[in-house]
PDB file of C-alpha atoms in Angstrom:
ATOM      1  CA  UNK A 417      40.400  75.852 -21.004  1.00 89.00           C
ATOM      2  CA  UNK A 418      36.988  75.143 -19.738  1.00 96.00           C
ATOM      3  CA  UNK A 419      35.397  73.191 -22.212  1.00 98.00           C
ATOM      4  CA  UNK A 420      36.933  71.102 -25.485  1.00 98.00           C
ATOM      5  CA  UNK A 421      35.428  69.146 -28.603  1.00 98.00           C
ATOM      6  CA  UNK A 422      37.920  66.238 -28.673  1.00 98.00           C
ATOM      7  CA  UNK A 423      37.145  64.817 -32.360  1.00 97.00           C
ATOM      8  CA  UNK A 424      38.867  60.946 -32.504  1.00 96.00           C
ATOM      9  CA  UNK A 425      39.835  59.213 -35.858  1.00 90.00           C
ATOM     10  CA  UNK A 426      37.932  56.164 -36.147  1.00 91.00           C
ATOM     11  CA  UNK A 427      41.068  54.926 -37.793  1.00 87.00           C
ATOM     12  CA  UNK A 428      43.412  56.112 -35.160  1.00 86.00           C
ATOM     13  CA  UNK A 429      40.994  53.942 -32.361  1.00 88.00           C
ATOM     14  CA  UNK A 430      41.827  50.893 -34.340  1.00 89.00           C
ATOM     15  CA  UNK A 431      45.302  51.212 -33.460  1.00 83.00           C
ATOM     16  CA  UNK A 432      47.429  48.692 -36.122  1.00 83.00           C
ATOM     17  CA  UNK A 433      44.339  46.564 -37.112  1.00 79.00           C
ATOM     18  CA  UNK A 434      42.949  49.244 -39.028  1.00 78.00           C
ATOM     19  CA  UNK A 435      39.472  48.080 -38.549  1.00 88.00           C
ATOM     20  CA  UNK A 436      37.234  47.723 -35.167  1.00 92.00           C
ATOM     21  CA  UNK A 437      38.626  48.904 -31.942  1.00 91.00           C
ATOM     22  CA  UNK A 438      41.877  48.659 -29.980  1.00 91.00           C
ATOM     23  CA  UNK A 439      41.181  48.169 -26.586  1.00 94.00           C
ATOM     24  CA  UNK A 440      44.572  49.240 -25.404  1.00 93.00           C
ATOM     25  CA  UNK A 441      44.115  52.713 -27.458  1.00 93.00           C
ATOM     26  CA  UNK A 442      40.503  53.670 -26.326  1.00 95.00           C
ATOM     27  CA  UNK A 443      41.646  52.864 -23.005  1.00 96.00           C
ATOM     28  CA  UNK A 444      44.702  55.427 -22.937  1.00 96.00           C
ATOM     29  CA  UNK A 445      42.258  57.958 -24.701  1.00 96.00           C
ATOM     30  CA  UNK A 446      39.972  57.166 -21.305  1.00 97.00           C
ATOM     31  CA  UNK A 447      42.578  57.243 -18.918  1.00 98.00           C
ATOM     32  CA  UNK A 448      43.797  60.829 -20.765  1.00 98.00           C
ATOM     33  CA  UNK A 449      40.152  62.441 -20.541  1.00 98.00           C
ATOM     34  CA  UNK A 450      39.819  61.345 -17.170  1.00 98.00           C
ATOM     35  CA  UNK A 451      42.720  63.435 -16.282  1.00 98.00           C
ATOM     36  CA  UNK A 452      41.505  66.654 -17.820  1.00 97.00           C
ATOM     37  CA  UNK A 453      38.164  66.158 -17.080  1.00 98.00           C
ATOM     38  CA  UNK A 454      39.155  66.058 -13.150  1.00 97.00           C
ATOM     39  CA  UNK A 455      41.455  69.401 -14.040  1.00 96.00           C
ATOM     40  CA  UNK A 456      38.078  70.911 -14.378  1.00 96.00           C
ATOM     41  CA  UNK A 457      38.052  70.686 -18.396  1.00 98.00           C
ATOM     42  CA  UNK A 458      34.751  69.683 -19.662  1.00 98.00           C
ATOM     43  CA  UNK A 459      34.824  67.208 -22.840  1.00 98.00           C
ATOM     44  CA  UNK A 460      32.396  66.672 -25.479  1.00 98.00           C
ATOM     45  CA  UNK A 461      33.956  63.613 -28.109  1.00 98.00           C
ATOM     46  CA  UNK A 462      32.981  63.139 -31.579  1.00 98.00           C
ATOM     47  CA  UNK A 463      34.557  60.322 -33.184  1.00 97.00           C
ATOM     48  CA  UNK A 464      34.675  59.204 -37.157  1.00 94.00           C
ATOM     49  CA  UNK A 465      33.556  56.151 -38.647  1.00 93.00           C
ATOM     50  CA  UNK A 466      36.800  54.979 -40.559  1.00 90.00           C
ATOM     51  CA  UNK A 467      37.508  52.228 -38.720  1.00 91.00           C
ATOM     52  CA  UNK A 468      34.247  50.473 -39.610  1.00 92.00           C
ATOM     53  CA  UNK A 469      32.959  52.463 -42.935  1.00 91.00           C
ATOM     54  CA  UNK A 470      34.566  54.935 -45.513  1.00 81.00           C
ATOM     55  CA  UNK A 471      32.281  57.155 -47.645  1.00 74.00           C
ATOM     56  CA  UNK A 472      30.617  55.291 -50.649  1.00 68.00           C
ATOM     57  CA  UNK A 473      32.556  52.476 -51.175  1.00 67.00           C
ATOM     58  CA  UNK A 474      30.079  51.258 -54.090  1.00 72.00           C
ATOM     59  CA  UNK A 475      28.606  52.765 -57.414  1.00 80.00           C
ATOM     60  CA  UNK A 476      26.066  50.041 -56.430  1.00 87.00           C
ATOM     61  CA  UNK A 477      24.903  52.132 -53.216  1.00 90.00           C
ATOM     62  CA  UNK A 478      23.006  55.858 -52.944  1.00 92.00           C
ATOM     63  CA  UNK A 479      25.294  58.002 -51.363  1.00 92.00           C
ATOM     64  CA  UNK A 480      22.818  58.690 -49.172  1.00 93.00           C
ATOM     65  CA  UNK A 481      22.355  54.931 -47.970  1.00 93.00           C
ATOM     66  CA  UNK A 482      26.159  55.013 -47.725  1.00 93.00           C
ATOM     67  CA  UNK A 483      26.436  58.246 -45.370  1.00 94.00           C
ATOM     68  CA  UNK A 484      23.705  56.813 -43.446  1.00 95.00           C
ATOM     69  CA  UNK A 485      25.495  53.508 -43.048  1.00 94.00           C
ATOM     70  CA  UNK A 486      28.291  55.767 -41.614  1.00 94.00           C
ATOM     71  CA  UNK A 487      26.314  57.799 -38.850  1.00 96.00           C
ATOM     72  CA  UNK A 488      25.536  54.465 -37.630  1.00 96.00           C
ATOM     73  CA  UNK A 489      29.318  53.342 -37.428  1.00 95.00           C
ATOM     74  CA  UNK A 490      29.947  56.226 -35.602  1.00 96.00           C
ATOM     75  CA  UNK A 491      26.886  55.768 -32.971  1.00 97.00           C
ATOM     76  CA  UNK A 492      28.831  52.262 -32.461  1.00 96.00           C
ATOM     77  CA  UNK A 493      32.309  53.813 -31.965  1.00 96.00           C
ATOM     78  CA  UNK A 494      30.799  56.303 -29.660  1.00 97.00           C
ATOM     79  CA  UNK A 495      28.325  53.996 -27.575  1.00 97.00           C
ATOM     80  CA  UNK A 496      31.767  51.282 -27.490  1.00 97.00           C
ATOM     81  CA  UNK A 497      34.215  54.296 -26.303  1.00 97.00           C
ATOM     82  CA  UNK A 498      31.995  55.460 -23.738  1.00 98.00           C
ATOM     83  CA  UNK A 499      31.607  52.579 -22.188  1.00 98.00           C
ATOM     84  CA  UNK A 500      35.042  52.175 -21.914  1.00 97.00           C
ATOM     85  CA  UNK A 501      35.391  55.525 -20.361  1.00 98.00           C
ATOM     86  CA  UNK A 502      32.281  54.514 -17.673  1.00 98.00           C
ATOM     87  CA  UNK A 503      34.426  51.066 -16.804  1.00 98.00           C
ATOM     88  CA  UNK A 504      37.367  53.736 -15.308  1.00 97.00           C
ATOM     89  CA  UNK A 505      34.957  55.823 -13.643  1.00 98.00           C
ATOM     90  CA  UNK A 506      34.147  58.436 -15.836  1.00 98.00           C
ATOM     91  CA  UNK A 507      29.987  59.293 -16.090  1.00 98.00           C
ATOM     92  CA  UNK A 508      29.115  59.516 -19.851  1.00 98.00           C
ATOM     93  CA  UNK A 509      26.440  60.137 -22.332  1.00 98.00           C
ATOM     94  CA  UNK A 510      25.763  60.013 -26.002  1.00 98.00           C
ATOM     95  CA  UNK A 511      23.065  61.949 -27.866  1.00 98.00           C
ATOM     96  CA  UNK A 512      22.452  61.628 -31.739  1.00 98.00           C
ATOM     97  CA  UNK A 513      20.656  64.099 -34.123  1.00 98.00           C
ATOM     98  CA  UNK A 514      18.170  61.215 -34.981  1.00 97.00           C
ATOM     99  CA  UNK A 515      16.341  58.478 -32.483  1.00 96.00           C
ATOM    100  CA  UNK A 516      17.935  54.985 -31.640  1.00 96.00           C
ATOM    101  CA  UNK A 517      15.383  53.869 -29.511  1.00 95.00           C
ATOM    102  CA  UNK A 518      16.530  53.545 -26.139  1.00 95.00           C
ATOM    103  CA  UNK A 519      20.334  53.858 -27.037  1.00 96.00           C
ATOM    104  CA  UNK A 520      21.315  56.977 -26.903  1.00 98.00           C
ATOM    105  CA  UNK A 521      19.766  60.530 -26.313  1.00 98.00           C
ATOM    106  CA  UNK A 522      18.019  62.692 -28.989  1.00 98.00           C
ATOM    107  CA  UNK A 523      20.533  65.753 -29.175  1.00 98.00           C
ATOM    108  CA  UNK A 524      19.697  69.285 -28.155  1.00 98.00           C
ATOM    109  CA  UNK A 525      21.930  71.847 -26.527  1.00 97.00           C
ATOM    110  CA  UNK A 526      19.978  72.270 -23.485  1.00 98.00           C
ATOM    111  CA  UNK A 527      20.821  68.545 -22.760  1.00 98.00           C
ATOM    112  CA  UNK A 528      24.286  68.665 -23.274  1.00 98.00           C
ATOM    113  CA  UNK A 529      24.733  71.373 -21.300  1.00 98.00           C
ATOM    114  CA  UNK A 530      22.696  69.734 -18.270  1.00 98.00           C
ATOM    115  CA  UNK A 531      24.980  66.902 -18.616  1.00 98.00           C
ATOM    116  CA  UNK A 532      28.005  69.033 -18.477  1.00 98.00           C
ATOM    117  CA  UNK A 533      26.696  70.768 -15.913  1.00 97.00           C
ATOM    118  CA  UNK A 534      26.579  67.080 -14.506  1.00 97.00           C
ATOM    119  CA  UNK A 535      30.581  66.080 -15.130  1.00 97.00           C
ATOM    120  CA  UNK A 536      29.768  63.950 -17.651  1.00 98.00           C
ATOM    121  CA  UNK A 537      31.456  63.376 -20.715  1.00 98.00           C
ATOM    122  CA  UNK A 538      29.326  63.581 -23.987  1.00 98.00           C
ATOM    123  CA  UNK A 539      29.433  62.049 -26.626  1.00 98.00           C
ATOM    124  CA  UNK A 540      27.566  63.650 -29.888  1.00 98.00           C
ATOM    125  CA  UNK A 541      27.298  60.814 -32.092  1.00 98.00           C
ATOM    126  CA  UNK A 542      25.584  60.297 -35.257  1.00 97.00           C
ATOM    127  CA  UNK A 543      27.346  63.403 -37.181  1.00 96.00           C
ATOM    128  CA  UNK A 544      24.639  66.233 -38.116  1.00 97.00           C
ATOM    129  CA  UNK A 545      21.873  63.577 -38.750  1.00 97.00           C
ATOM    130  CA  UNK A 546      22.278  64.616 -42.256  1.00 96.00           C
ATOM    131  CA  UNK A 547      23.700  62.546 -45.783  1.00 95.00           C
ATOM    132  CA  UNK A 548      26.910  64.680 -47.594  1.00 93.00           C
ATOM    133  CA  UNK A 549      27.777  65.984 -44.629  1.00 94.00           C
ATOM    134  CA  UNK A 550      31.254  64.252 -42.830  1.00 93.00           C
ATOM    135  CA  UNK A 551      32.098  63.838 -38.581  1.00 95.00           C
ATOM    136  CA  UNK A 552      34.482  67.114 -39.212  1.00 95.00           C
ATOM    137  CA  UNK A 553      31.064  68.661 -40.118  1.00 97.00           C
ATOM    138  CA  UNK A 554      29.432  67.324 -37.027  1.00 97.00           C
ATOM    139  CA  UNK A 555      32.335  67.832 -34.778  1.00 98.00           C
ATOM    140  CA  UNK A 556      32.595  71.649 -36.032  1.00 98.00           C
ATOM    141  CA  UNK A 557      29.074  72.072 -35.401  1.00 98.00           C
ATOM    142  CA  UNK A 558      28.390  70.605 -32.023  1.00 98.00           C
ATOM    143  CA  UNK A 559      31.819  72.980 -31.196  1.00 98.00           C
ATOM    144  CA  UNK A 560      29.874  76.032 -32.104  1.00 98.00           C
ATOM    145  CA  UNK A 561      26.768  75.002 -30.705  1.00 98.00           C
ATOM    146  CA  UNK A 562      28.288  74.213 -27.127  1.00 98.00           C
ATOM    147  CA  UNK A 563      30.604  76.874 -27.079  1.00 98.00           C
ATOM    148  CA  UNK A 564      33.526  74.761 -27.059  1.00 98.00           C
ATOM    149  CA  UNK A 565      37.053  76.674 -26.819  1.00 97.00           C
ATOM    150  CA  UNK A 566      39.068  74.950 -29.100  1.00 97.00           C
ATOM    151  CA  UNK A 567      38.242  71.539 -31.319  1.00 98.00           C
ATOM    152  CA  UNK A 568      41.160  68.513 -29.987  1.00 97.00           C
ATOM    153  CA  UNK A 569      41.480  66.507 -33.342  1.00 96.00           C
ATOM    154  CA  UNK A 570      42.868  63.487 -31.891  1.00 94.00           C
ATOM    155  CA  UNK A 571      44.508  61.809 -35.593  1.00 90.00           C
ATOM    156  CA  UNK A 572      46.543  59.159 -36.759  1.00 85.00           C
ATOM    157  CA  UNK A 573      49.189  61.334 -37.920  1.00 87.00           C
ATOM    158  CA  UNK A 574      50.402  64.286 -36.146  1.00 90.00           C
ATOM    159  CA  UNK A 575      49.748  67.186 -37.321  1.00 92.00           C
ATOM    160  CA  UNK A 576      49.131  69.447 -41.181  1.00 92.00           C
ATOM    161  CA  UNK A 577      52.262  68.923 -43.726  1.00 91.00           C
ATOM    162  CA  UNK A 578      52.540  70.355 -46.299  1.00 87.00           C
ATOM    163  CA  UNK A 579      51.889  67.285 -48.500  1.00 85.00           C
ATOM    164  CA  UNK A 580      51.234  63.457 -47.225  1.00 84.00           C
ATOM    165  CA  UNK A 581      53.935  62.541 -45.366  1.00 87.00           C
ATOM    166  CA  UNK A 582      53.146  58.879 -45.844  1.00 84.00           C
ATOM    167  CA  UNK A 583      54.321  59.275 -49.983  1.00 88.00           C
ATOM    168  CA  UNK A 584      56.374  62.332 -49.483  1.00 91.00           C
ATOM    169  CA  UNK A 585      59.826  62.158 -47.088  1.00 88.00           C
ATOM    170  CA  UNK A 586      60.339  65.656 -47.179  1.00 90.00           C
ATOM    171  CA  UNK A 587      56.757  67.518 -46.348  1.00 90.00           C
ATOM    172  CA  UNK A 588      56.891  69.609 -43.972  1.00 91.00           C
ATOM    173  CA  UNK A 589      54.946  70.270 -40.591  1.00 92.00           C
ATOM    174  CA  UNK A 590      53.179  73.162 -39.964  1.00 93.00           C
ATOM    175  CA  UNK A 591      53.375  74.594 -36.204  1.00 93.00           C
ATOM    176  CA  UNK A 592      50.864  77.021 -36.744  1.00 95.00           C
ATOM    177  CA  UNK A 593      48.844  77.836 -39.574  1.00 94.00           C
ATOM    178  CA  UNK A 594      45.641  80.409 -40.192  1.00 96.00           C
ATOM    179  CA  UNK A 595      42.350  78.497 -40.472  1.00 95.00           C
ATOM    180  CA  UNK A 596      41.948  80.644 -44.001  1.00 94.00           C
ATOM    181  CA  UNK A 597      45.037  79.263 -45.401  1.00 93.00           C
ATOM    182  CA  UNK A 598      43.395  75.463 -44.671  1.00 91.00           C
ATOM    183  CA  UNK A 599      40.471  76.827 -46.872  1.00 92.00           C
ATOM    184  CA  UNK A 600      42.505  78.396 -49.351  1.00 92.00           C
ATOM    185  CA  UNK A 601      44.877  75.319 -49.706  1.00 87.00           C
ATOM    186  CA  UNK A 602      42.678  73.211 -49.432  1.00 86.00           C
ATOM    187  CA  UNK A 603      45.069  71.155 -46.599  1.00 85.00           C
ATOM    188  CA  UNK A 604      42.626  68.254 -45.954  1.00 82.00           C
ATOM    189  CA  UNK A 605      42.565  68.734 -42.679  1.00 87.00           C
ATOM    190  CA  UNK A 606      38.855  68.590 -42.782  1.00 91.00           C
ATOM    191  CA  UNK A 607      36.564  69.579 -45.265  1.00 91.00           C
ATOM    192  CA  UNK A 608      36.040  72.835 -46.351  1.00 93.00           C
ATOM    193  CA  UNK A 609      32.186  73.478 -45.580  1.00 94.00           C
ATOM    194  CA  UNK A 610      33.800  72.246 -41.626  1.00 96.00           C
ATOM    195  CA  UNK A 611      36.930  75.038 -42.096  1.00 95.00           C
ATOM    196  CA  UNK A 612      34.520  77.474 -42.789  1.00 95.00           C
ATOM    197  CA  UNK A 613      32.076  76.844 -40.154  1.00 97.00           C
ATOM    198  CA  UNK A 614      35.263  77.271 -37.396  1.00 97.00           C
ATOM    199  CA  UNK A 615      36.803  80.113 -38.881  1.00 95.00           C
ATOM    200  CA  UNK A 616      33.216  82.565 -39.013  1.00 96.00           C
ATOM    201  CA  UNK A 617      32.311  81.252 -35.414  1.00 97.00           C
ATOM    202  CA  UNK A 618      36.108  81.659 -34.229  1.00 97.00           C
ATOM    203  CA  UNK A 619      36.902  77.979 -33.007  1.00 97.00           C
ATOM    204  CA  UNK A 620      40.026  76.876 -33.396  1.00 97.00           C
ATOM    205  CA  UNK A 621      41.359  73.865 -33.624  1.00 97.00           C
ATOM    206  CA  UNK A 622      44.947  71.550 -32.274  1.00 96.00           C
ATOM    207  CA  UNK A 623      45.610  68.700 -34.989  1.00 95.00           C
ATOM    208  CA  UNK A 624      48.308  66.171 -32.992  1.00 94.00           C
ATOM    209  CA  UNK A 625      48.934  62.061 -33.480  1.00 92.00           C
ATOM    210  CA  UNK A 626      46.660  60.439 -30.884  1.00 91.00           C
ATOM    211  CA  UNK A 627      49.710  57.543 -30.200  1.00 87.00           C
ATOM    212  CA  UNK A 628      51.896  59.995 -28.675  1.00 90.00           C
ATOM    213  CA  UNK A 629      52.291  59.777 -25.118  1.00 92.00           C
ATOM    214  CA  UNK A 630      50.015  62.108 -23.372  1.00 95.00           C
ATOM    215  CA  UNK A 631      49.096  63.888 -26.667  1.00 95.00           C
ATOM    216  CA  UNK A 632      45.323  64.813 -25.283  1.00 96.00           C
ATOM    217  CA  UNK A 633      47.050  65.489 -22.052  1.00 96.00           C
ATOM    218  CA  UNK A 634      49.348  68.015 -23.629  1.00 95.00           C
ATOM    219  CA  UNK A 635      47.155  69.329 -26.192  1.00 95.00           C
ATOM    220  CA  UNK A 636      44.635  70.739 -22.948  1.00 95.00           C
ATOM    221  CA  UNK A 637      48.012  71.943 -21.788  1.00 93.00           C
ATOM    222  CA  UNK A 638      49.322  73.467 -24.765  1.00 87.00           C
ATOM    223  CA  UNK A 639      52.330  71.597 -25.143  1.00 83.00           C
ATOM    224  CA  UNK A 640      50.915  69.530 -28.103  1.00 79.00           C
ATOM    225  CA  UNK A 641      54.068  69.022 -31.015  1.00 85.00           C
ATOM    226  CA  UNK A 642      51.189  68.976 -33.012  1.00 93.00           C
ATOM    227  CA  UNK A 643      49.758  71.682 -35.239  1.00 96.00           C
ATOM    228  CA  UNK A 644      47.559  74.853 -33.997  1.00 96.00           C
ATOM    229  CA  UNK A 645      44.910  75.995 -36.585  1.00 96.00           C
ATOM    230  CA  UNK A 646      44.344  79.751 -35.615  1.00 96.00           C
ATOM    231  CA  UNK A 647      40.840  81.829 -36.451  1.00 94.00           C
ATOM    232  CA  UNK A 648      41.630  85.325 -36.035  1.00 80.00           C
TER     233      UNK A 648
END
């Protein structure tokens, strides 16, 4: 593959905390993009806001105050995560849909591209800039927009079942499974408007546990245990 969209759980960067970062997990994620990335992969990362905000927590806040309070949670992840990846040697960049002053980049796809075109890394932070939209929105977008091979959803469990494995023993893992079947079933694997976007502009997608050994490694490589979304 020549170019990915790795999306990271917020949730999965926490590691066992839950909340805030994991040092020790961001830092495997680095050391794992820094290996395809010198394979002559080129990675663009969007990463969720779980680990610091969830949706509207509050009947007391406008849902669109509350989405906004997310695209800033997920600036911070991404802006914390690329530095990480810049302390190992990798050359980085983030770029939002909206202004942050001097922070990070105003997006378009000219710039990503030049910084591609660069080796960096980029980050696309901020989801679509937009309230009632979620990061699998963003991440599915940028995908299409960059002409990304195949979206990396980097989770904190691994792979689609059949029904939460967490309250259910016996669901099942799917190895592969049609990107119009995730729609149909409604899978939560991301949201729908996000399954939709991928399966009309033909992006698919590897779902896999991010606290495997080598899981980013091995998804690149296609020997991820996880689960392959297909769009054909």
């Amino acid at each position: 593959m020549k170019r990915v969209l790795l999306k990271l759980s917020g949730e999965a960067l926490a590691g066992e905390k839950k909340t805030g970062f994991d040092e020790a997990t961001v830092m495997e994620v680095a050391k794992q993009v820094k290996t395809i990335t010198e394979n002559g992969v080129e990675v663009g990362v969007v990463i969720g806001g779980g680990n610091f905000w969830r949706g509207r927590t509050s009947e007391t806040i406008d849902r669109t105050k509350a989405d906004q309070i997310g695209m800033l949670a997920t600036v911070m992840n991404s802006i914390y995560v690329s530095e990480i990846f810049r302390y190992i040697g990798m050359k980085t960049q983030v770029l939002t849909p909206f202004e942050c002053g001097s922070f990070t980049k105003l997006f378009s796809k000219d710039r990503a591209n030049k910084y591609f075109g660069k080796g960096m890394v980029v980050f696309f932070a901020g989801g679509t800039g937009h309230p009632y939209f979620s990061t699998d929105m963003g991440a599915a977008l940028r995908a299409v927009e960059i002409e990304a091979e195949m979206i990396l959803a980097a989770k904190a469990i691994d792979g689609v079942y059949d029904s939460d494995p967490r309250k259910n023993a016996d669901a099942k893992k799917y190895r592969t499974l049609p990107m119009a079947e995730v729609v149909k079933k409604q899978l939560g694997v991301m949201d729908l408007a996000a399954a939709v976007l991928c399966m009309q502009n033909k992006i698919p997608m590897k779902v896999f546990g991010l606290n495997e050994k080598d899981s980013i490694i091995q998804a690149v490589q296609g020997d991820s245990t996880g689960t392959i979304i297909t769009v054909e």
